[in-house]
Each structure stands twice: as structure tokens, then as C-alpha cells.
GROMACS .gro file of C-alpha atoms in nm:
model
  107
    1MET     CA    1   0.003   0.000  -0.011
    2PHE     CA    2   0.090   0.354  -0.022
    3PRO     CA    3   0.161   0.611   0.266
    4ALA     CA    4  -0.116   0.848   0.360
    5ASP     CA    5   0.066   1.154   0.235
    6VAL     CA    6   0.098   1.002  -0.119
    7VAL     CA    7  -0.241   0.919  -0.167
    8HIS     CA    8  -0.348   1.283  -0.054
    9LYS     CA    9  -0.089   1.430  -0.276
   10LEU     CA   10  -0.230   1.215  -0.577
   11ARG     CA   11  -0.599   1.308  -0.499
   12ASP     CA   12  -0.530   1.666  -0.492
   13GLU     CA   13  -0.355   1.669  -0.810
   14ALA     CA   14  -0.663   1.466  -0.969
   15ALA     CA   15  -0.886   1.731  -0.843
   16ARG     CA   16  -0.662   2.011  -0.978
   17TYR     CA   17  -0.703   1.832  -1.321
   18ARG     CA   18  -1.078   1.785  -1.281
   19THR     CA   19  -1.119   2.158  -1.192
   20ARG     CA   20  -0.882   2.252  -1.519
   21ALA     CA   21  -1.123   2.020  -1.725
   22LYS     CA   22  -1.428   2.162  -1.608
   23ASP     CA   23  -1.297   2.530  -1.681
   24ARG     CA   24  -1.200   2.415  -2.000
   25ASP     CA   25  -1.547   2.277  -2.093
   26ASP     CA   26  -1.711   2.606  -1.958
   27LEU     CA   27  -1.462   2.826  -2.183
   28ALA     CA   28  -1.513   2.597  -2.489
   29LEU     CA   29  -1.904   2.641  -2.448
   30GLU     CA   30  -1.872   3.024  -2.398
   31LEU     CA   31  -1.662   3.052  -2.719
   32PHE     CA   32  -1.893   2.843  -2.914
   33THR     CA   33  -2.185   3.050  -2.802
   34ALA     CA   34  -1.992   3.355  -2.894
   35LYS     CA   35  -1.897   3.230  -3.240
   36VAL     CA   36  -2.278   3.140  -3.314
   37ALA     CA   37  -2.379   3.502  -3.163
   38ALA     CA   38  -2.119   3.641  -3.408
   39THR     CA   39  -2.286   3.508  -3.706
   40GLY     CA   40  -2.601   3.713  -3.625
   41ARG     CA   41  -2.838   3.445  -3.785
   42LEU     CA   42  -2.987   3.319  -3.468
   43ALA     CA   43  -3.206   3.516  -3.232
   44ASP     CA   44  -3.065   3.307  -2.936
   45PRO     CA   45  -2.736   3.147  -2.991
   46THR     CA   46  -2.787   2.899  -2.730
   47ASP     CA   47  -3.059   2.721  -2.964
   48LEU     CA   48  -2.791   2.567  -3.155
   49PRO     CA   49  -2.683   2.257  -2.934
   50TYR     CA   50  -2.288   2.267  -2.835
   51ASP     CA   51  -2.087   2.064  -3.074
   52GLU     CA   52  -1.698   2.074  -2.991
   53GLY     CA   53  -1.628   1.971  -3.347
   54LEU     CA   54  -1.789   2.302  -3.483
   55LEU     CA   55  -1.547   2.511  -3.280
   56ASN     CA   56  -1.257   2.489  -3.533
   57ASP     CA   57  -1.447   2.457  -3.865
   58SER     CA   58  -1.644   2.784  -3.950
   59ALA     CA   59  -1.783   2.614  -4.267
   60ALA     CA   60  -1.947   2.334  -4.068
   61LEU     CA   61  -2.074   2.600  -3.807
   62ASP     CA   62  -2.249   2.782  -4.091
   63GLN     CA   63  -2.380   2.472  -4.232
   64ALA     CA   64  -2.534   2.352  -3.887
   65ILE     CA   65  -2.677   2.691  -3.838
   66GLY     CA   66  -2.827   2.663  -4.187
   67GLU     CA   67  -2.966   2.317  -4.121
   68LEU     CA   68  -3.101   2.448  -3.792
   69LEU     CA   69  -3.295   2.751  -3.940
   70HIS     CA   70  -3.436   2.528  -4.237
   71ALA     CA   71  -3.562   2.287  -3.972
   72LYS     CA   72  -3.672   2.566  -3.742
   73PRO     CA   73  -3.718   2.885  -3.910
   74HIS     CA   74  -3.883   3.078  -3.617
   75LEU     CA   75  -3.538   3.062  -3.452
   76ALA     CA   76  -3.386   3.295  -3.713
   77SER     CA   77  -3.268   3.661  -3.597
   78ARG     CA   78  -3.544   3.930  -3.628
   79VAL     CA   79  -3.313   4.223  -3.652
   80PRO     CA   80  -3.460   4.468  -3.904
   81HIS     CA   81  -3.252   4.589  -4.188
   82GLY     CA   82  -3.299   4.872  -4.435
   83SER     CA   83  -3.542   5.136  -4.404
   84VAL     CA   84  -3.832   5.058  -4.138
   85GLY     CA   85  -3.993   5.410  -4.156
   86GLN     CA   86  -3.828   5.567  -3.840
   87GLY     CA   87  -3.552   5.780  -3.750
   88PRO     CA   88  -3.394   6.068  -3.947
   89ARG     CA   89  -3.466   6.094  -4.327
   90SER     CA   90  -3.271   6.267  -4.600
   91GLY     CA   91  -3.487   6.634  -4.643
   92ASP     CA   92  -3.575   6.627  -4.269
   93ALA     CA   93  -3.331   6.888  -4.161
   94GLY     CA   94  -3.579   7.185  -4.187
   95ALA     CA   95  -3.857   7.292  -3.950
   96VAL     CA   96  -4.150   7.048  -3.904
   97ASP     CA   97  -4.489   7.171  -4.030
   98LEU     CA   98  -4.741   6.948  -3.853
   99ALA     CA   99  -5.056   7.121  -4.033
  100SER     CA  100  -4.917   7.014  -4.364
  101MET     CA  101  -4.866   6.673  -4.251
  102LEU     CA  102  -5.205   6.650  -4.115
  103ARG     CA  103  -5.350   6.782  -4.438
  104ALA     CA  104  -5.135   6.524  -4.641
  105ARG     CA  105  -5.282   6.239  -4.451
  106ALA     CA  106  -5.616   6.380  -4.457
  107SER     CA  107  -5.664   6.351  -4.861
   0.00000   0.00000   0.00000
């Protein structure tokens, strides 16, 4: 058998390795989520299940996102693009004439 101090030392070392492995897994999940979010294609980047094989392959990640969106289109990002009829428009730099705006809408 081994002396008690050797056993404690080995157990402490194993505990450190388990902690490192858990930290590595947490960081890999965080990186995966950040990469999915960076594509901007999903409303919630956590909708794509974690797959370690997709971390180093951008083409496979894009393909996995595309397959998910094909199967579940409601998960797509809903960020409006282009003009949505709000905000400043060209030619709006002058004074606002509310009366003429009302007249234009009335006819």
C-alpha cells in the first residue's frame, strides 16, 4: 500500500485536473456561443446545441446553423435591416410643419 501523504497528494492532483477540465469545458461552451452569436443568424445563440467539432470549422458551423434554420425558421434573428420608416430621413433637416403633415394624411 501507499503512505497516506502520497495518496492525499495524488488526490489533490486529480482534483486540480478535474477543475481544469471543467474550466476548459466552460470556456469552450462560452466560445461556441460567442461564435454562433457573431454570425447574427440566430435570435438566441444557445438554440444551437453545443458541438465541440464545430469550434474549429467555420464552414461546418455555418452549415449547422443553416440546417437548424431550415428545420426551425422561427429561431432566425429578427433584426430589421434597411428602412423601417423610423428615424431621420434625408430632407428632414428643416422645420417640421405639422399642419401640412395632417393635410397630407387627410386627403
